[in-house]
CSV table of N, CA and C in Angstrom, one decimal:
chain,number,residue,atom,x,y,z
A,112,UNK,N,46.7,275.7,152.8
A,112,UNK,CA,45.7,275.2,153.7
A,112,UNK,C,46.4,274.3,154.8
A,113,UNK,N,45.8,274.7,155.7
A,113,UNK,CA,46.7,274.0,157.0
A,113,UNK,C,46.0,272.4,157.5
A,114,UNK,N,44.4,271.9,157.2
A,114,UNK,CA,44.3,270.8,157.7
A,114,UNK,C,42.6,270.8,156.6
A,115,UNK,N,42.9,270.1,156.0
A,115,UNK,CA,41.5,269.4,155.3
A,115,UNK,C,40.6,268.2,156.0
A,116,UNK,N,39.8,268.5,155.6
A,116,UNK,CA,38.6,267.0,156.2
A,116,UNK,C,38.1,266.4,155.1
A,117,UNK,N,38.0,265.1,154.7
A,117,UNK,CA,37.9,264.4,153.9
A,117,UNK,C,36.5,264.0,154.4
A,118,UNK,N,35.1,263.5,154.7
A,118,UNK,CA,34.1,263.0,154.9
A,118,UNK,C,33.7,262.0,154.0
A,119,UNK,N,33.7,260.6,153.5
A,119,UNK,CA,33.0,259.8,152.7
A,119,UNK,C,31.8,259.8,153.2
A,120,UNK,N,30.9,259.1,152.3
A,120,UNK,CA,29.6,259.1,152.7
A,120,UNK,C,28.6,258.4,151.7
A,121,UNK,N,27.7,257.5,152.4
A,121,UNK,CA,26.5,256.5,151.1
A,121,UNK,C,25.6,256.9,151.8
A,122,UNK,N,24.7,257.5,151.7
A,122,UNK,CA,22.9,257.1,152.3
A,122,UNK,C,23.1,257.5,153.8
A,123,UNK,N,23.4,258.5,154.3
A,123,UNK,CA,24.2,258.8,155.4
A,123,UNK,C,22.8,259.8,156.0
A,124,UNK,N,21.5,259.9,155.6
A,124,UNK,CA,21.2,261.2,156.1
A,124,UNK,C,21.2,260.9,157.6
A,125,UNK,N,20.5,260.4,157.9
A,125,UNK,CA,20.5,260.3,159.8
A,125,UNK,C,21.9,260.8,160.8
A,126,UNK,N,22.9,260.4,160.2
A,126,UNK,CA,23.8,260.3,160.8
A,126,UNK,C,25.2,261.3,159.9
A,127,UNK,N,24.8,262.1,158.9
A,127,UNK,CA,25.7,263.3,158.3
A,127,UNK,C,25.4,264.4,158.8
A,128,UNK,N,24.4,264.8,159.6
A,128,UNK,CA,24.5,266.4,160.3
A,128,UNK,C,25.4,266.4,161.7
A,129,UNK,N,25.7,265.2,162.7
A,129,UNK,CA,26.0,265.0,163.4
A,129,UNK,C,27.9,264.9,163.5
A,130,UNK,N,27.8,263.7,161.8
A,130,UNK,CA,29.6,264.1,161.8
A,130,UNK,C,29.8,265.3,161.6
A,131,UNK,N,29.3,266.2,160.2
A,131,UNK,CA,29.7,267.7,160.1
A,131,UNK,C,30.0,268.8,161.4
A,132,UNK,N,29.0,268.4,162.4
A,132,UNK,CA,29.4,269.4,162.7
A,132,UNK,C,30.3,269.1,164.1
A,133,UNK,N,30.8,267.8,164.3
A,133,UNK,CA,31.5,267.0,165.3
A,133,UNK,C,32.7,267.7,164.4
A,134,UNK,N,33.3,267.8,163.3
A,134,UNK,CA,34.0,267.9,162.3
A,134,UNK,C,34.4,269.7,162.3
A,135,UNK,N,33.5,270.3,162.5
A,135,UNK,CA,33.3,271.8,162.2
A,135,UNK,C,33.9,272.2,163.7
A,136,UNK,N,33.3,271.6,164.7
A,136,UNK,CA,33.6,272.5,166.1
A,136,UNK,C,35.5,271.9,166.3
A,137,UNK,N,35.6,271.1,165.7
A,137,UNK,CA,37.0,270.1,165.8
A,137,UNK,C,37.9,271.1,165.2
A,138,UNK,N,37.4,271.7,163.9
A,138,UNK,CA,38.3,272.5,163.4
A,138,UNK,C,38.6,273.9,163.8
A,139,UNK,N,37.6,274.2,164.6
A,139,UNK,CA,37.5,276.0,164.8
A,139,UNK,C,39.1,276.2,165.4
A,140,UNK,N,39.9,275.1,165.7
A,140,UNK,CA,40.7,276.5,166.8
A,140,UNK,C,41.8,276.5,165.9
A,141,UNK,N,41.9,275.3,164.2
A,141,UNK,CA,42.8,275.9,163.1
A,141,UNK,C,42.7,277.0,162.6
A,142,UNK,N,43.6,277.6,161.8
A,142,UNK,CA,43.8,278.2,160.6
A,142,UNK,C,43.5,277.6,159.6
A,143,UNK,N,43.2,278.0,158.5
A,143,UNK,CA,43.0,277.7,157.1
A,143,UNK,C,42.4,276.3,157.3
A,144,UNK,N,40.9,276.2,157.2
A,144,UNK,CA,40.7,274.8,157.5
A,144,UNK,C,39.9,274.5,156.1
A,145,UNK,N,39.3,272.9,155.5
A,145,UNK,CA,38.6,272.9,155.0
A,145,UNK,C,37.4,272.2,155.2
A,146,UNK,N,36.4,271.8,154.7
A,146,UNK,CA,35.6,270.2,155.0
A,146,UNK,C,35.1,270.1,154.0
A,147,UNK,N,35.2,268.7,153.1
A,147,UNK,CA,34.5,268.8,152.0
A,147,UNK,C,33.9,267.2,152.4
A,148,UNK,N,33.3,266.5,151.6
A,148,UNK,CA,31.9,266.0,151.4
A,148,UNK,C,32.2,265.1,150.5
A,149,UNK,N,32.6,264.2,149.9
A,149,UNK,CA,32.3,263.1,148.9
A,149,UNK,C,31.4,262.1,149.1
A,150,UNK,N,30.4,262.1,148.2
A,150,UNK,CA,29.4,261.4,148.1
A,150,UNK,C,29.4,260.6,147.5
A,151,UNK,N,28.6,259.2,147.1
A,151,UNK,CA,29.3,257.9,147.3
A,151,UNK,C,27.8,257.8,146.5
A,152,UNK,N,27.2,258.9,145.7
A,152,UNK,CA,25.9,258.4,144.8
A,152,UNK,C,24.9,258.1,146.0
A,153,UNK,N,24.4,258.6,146.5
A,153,UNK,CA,23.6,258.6,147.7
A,153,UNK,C,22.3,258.7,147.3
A,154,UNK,N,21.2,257.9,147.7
A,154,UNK,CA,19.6,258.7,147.2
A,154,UNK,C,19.1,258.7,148.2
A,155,UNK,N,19.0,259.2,149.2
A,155,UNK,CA,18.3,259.8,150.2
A,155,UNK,C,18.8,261.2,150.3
A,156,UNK,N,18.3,261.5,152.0
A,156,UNK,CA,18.6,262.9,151.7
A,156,UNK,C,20.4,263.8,152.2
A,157,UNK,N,21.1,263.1,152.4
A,157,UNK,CA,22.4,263.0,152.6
A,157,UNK,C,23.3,264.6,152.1
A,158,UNK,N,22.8,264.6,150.9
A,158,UNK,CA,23.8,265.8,150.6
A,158,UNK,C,22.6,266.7,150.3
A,159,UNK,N,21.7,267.1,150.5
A,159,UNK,CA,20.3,268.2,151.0
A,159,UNK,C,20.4,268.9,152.4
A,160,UNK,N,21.1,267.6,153.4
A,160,UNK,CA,21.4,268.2,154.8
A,160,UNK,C,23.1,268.5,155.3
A,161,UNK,N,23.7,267.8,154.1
A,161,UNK,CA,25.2,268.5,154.5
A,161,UNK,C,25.5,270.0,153.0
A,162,UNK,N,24.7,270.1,152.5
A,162,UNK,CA,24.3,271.2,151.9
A,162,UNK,C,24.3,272.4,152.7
A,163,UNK,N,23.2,272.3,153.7
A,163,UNK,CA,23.2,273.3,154.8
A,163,UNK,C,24.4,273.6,155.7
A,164,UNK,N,25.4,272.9,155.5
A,164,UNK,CA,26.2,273.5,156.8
A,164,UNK,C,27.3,273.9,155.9
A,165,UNK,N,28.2,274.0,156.6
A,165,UNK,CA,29.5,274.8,155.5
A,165,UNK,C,30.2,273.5,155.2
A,166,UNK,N,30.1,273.2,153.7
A,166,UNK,CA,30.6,271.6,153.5
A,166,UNK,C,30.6,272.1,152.0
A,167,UNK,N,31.5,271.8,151.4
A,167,UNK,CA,31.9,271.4,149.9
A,167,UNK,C,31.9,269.8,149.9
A,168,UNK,N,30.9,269.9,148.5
A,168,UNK,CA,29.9,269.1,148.3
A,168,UNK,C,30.8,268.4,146.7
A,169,UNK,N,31.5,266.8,146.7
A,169,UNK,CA,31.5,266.6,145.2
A,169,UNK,C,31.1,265.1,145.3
A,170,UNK,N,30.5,264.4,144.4
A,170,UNK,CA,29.8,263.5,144.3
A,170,UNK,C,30.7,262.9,143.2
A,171,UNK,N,30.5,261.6,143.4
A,171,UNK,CA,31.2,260.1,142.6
A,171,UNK,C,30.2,260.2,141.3
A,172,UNK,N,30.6,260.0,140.5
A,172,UNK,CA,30.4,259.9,139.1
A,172,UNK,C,29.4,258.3,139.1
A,173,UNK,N,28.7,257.9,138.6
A,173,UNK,CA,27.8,256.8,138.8
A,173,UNK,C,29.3,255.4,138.4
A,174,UNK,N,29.9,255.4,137.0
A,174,UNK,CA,30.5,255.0,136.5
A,174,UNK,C,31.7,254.3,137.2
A,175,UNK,N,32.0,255.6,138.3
A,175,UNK,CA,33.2,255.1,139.3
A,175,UNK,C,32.7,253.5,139.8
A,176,UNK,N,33.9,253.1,140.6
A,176,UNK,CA,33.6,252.0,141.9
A,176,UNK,C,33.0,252.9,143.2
A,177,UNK,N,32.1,252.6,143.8
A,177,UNK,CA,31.6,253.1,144.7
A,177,UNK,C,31.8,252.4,146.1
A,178,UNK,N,33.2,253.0,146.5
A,178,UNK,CA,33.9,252.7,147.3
A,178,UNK,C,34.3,253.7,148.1
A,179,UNK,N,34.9,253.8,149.8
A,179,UNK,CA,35.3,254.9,150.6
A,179,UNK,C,36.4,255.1,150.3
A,180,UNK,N,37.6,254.1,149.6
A,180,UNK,CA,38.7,254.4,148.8
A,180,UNK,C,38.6,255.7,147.7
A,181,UNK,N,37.7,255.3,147.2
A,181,UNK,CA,37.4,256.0,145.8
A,181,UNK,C,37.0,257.4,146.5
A,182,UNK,N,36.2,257.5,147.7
A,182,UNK,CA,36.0,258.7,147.9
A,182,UNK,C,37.0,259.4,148.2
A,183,UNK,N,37.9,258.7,149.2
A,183,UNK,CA,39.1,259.3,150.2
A,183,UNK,C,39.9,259.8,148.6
A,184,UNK,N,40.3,258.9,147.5
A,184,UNK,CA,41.2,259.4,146.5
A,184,UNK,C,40.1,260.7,145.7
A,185,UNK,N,39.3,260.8,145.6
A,185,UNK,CA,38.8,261.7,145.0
A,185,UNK,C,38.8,263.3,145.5
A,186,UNK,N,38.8,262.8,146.9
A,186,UNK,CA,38.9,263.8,147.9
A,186,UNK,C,40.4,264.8,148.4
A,187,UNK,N,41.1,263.6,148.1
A,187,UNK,CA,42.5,264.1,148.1
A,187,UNK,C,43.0,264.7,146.9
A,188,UNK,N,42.6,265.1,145.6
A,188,UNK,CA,42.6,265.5,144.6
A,188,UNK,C,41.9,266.8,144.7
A,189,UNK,N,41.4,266.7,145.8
A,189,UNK,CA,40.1,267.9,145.9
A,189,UNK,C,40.5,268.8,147.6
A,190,UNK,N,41.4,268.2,147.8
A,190,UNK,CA,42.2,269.4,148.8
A,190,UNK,C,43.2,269.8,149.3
A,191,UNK,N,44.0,270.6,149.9
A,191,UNK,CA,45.0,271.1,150.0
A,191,UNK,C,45.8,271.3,151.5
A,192,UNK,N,45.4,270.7,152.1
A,192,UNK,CA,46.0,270.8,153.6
A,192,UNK,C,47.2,270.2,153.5
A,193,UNK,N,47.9,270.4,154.7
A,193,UNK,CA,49.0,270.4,155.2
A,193,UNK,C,48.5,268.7,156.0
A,194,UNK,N,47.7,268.5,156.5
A,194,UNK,CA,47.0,267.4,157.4
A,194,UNK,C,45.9,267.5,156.5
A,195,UNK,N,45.5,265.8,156.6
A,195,UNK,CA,44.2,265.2,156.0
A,195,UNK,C,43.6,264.8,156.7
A,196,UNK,N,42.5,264.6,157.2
A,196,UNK,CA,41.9,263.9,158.2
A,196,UNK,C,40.8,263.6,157.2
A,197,UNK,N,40.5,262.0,157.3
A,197,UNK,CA,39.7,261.3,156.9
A,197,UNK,C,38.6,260.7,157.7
A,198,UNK,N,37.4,260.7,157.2
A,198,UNK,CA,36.2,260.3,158.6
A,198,UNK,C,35.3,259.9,157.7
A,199,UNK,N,34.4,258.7,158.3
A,199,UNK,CA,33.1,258.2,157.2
A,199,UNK,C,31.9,259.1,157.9
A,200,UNK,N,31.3,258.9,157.2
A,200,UNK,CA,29.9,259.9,157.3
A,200,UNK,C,28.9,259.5,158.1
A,201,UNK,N,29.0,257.8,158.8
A,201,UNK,CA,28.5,258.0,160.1
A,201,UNK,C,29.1,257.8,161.1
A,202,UNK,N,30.7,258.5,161.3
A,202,UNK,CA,31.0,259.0,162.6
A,202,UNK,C,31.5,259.8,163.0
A,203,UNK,N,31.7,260.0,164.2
A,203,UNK,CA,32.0,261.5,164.9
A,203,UNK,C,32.7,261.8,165.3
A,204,UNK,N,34.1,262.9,165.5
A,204,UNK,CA,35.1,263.2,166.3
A,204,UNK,C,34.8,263.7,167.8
A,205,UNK,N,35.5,262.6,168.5
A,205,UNK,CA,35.2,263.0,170.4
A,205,UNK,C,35.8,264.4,170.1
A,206,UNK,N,34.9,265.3,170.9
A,206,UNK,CA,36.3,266.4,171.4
A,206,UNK,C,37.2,266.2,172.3
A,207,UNK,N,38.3,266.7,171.7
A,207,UNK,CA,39.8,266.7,172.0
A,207,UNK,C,40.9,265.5,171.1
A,208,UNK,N,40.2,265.0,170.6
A,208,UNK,CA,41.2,263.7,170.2
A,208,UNK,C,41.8,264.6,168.6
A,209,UNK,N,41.0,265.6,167.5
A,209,UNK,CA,42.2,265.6,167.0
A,209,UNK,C,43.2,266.7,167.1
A,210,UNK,N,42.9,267.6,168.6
A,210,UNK,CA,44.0,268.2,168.9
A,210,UNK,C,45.5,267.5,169.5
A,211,UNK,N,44.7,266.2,169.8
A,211,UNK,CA,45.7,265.6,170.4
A,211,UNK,C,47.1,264.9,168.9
A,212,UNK,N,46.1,264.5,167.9
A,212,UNK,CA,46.6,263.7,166.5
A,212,UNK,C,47.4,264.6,165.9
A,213,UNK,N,46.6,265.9,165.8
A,213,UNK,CA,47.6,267.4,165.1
A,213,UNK,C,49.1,267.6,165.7
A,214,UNK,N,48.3,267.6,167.4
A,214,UNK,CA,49.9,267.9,168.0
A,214,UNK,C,50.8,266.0,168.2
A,215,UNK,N,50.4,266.1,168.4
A,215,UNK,CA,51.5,264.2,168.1
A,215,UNK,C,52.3,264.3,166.9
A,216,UNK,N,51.3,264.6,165.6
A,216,UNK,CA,51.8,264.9,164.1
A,216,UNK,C,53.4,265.9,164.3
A,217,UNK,N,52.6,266.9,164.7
A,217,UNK,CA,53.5,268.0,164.9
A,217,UNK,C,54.6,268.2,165.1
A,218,UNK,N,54.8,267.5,166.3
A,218,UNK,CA,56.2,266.7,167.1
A,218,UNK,C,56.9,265.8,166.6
A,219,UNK,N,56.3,265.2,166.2
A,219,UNK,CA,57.2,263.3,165.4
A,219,UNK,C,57.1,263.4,164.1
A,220,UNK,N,58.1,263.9,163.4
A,220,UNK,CA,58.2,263.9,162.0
A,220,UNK,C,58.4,262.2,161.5
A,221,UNK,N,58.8,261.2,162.5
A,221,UNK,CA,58.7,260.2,161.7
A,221,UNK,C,57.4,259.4,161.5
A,222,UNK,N,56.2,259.7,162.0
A,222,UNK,CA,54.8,259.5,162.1
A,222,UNK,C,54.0,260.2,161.0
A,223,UNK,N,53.9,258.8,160.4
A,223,UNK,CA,52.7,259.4,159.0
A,223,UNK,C,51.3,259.7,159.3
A,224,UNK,N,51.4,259.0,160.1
A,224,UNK,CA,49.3,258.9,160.2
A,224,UNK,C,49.1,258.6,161.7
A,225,UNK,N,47.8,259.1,162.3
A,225,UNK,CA,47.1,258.7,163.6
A,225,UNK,C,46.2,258.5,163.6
A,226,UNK,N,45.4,257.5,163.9
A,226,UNK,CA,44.0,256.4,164.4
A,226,UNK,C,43.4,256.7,165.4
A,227,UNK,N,42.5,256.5,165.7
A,227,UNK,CA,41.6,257.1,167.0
A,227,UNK,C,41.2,255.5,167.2
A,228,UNK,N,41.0,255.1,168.6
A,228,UNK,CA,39.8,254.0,169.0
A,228,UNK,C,38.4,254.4,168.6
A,229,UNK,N,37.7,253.4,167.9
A,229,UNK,CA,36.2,253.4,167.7
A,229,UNK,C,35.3,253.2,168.9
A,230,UNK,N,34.3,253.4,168.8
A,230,UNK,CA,33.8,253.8,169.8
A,230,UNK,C,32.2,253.5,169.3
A,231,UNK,N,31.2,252.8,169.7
A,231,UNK,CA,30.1,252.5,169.2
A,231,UNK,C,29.5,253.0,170.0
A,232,UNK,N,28.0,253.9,169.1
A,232,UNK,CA,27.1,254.8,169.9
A,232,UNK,C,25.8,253.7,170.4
A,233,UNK,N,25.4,253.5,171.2
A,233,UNK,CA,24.0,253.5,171.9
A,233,UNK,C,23.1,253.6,171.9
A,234,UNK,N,21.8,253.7,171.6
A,234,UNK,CA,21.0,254.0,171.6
A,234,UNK,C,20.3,253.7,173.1
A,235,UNK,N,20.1,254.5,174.2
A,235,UNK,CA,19.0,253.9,175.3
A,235,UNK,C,17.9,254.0,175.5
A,236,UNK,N,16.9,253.2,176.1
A,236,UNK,CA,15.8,253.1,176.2
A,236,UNK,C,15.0,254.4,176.3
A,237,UNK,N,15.9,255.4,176.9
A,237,UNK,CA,15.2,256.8,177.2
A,237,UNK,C,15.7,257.8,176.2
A,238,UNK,N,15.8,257.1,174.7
A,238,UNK,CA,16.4,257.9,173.8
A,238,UNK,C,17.4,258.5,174.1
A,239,UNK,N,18.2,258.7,174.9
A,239,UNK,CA,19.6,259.4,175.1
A,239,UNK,C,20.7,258.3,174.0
A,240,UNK,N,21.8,258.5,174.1
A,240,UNK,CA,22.7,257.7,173.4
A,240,UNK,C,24.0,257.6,174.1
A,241,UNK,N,24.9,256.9,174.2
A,241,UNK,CA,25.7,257.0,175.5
A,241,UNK,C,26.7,257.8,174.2
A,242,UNK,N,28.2,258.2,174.8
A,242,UNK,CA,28.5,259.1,174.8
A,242,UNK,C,30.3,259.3,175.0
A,243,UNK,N,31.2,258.5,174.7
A,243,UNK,CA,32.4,258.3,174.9
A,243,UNK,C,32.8,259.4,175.1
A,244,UNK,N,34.5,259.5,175.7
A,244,UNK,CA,35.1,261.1,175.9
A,244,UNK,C,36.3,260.3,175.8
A,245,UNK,N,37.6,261.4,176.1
A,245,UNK,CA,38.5,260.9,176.0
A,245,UNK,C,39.3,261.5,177.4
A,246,UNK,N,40.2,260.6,177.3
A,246,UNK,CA,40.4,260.6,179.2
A,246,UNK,C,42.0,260.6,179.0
A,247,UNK,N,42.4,260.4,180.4
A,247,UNK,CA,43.4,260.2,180.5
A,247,UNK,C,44.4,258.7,179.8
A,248,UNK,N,43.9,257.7,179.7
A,248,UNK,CA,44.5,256.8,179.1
A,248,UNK,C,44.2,256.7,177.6
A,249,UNK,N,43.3,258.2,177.3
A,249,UNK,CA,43.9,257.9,175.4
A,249,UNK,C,45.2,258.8,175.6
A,250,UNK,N,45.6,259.6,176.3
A,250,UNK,CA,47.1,260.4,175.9
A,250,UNK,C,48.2,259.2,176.3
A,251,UNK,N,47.8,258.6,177.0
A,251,UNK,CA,48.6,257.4,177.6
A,251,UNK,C,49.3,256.5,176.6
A,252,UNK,N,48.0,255.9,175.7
A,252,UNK,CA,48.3,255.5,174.4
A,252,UNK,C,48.9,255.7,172.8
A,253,UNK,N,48.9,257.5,173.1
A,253,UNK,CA,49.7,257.1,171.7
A,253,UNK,C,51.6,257.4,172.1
A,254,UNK,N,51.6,256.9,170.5
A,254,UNK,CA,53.3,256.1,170.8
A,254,UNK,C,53.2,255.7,169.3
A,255,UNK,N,54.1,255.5,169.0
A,255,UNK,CA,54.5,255.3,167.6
A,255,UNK,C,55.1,253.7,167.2
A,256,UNK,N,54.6,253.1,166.0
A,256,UNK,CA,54.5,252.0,166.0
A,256,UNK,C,54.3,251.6,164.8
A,257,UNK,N,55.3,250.8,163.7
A,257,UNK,CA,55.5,250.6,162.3
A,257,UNK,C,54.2,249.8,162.2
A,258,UNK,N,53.4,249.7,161.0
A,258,UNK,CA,52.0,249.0,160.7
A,258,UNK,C,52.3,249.3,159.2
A,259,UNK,N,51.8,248.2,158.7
A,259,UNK,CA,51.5,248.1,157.1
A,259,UNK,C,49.8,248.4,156.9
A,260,UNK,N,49.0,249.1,157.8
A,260,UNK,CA,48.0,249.2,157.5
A,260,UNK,C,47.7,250.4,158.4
A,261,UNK,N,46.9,251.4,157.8
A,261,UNK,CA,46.1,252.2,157.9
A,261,UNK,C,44.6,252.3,158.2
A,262,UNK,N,44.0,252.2,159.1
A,262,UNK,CA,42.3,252.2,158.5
A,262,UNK,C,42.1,253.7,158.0
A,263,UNK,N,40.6,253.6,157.2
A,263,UNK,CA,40.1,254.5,156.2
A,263,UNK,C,40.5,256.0,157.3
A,264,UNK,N,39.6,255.6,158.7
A,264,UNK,CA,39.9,257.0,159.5
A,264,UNK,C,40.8,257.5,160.1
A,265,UNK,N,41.6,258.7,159.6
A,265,UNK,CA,42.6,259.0,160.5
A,265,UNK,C,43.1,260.0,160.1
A,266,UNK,N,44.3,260.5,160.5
A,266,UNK,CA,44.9,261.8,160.6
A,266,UNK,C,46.1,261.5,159.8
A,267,UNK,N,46.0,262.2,158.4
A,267,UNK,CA,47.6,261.9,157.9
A,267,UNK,C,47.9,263.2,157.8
């Protein structure tokens, strides 16, 4: 398997059809891709609507800690990529950013992992939602840089 997607997720319905398939069109121009789904014991309708799309579906045991850790380790026991990309279940990949994290990976063998800037959605008065992209100063920005920390989303 050449690149897995990791998705955590709690009570996510609103906002899990929109990562999936932000996630799905990101992966089309790999090979061997996967997307699976860890669910975090959810009671709404969360894993009903990522049911529908092409998503492998495994759910946290009540018992566990119900944590995005616990998901991400659960998940990584549960796939096989070459690259992991980890993402919470209410957000979305811009297009282009993880062609950009693959190929950065690709190139710098001394680079474990890559981060994306967050980006908060909108809501406007005319129901639209604004709408980030990625420009010329996110290629500007990456570069490589020792950190004792990781956040949950990213490209290992």
């Amino acid at each position: 398997m050449y690149l897995s997607c990791i998705i955590v997720a709690r009570n996510e319905e609103k906002n899990i059809e929109r990562c999936i398939l932000s996630v799905i069109r990101a992966l089309c121009v790999y090979p061997e891709t996967e997307v699976l789904l860890v669910d975090s014991c959810s009671n709404d309708e969360t894993i009903n609507v990522a049911s529908k799309l092409s998503t492998r579906i495994i759910r946290l045991r009540s018992d566990w800690p119900q944590s995005p850790s616990a998901g991400r380790f659960l998940g990584v026991l549960n796939t096989s990529g070459r690259f992991i990309l980890f993402i919470d279940g209410d957000m979305e990949l811009i297009p282009g950013w993880l062609e950009c994290a693959v190929d950065f990976l690709e190139k710098d063998d001394s680079a474990a992992a890559v981060v994306g800037r967050l980006y908060d959605r909108f809501q406007n008065k005319d129901g639209s939602s604004s709408s980030p992209s990625i420009g010329v100063e996110f290629k500007k920005m990456i570069g490589t840089q020792t950190t004792h920390f990781v956040p949950g989303s990213a490209l290992f």
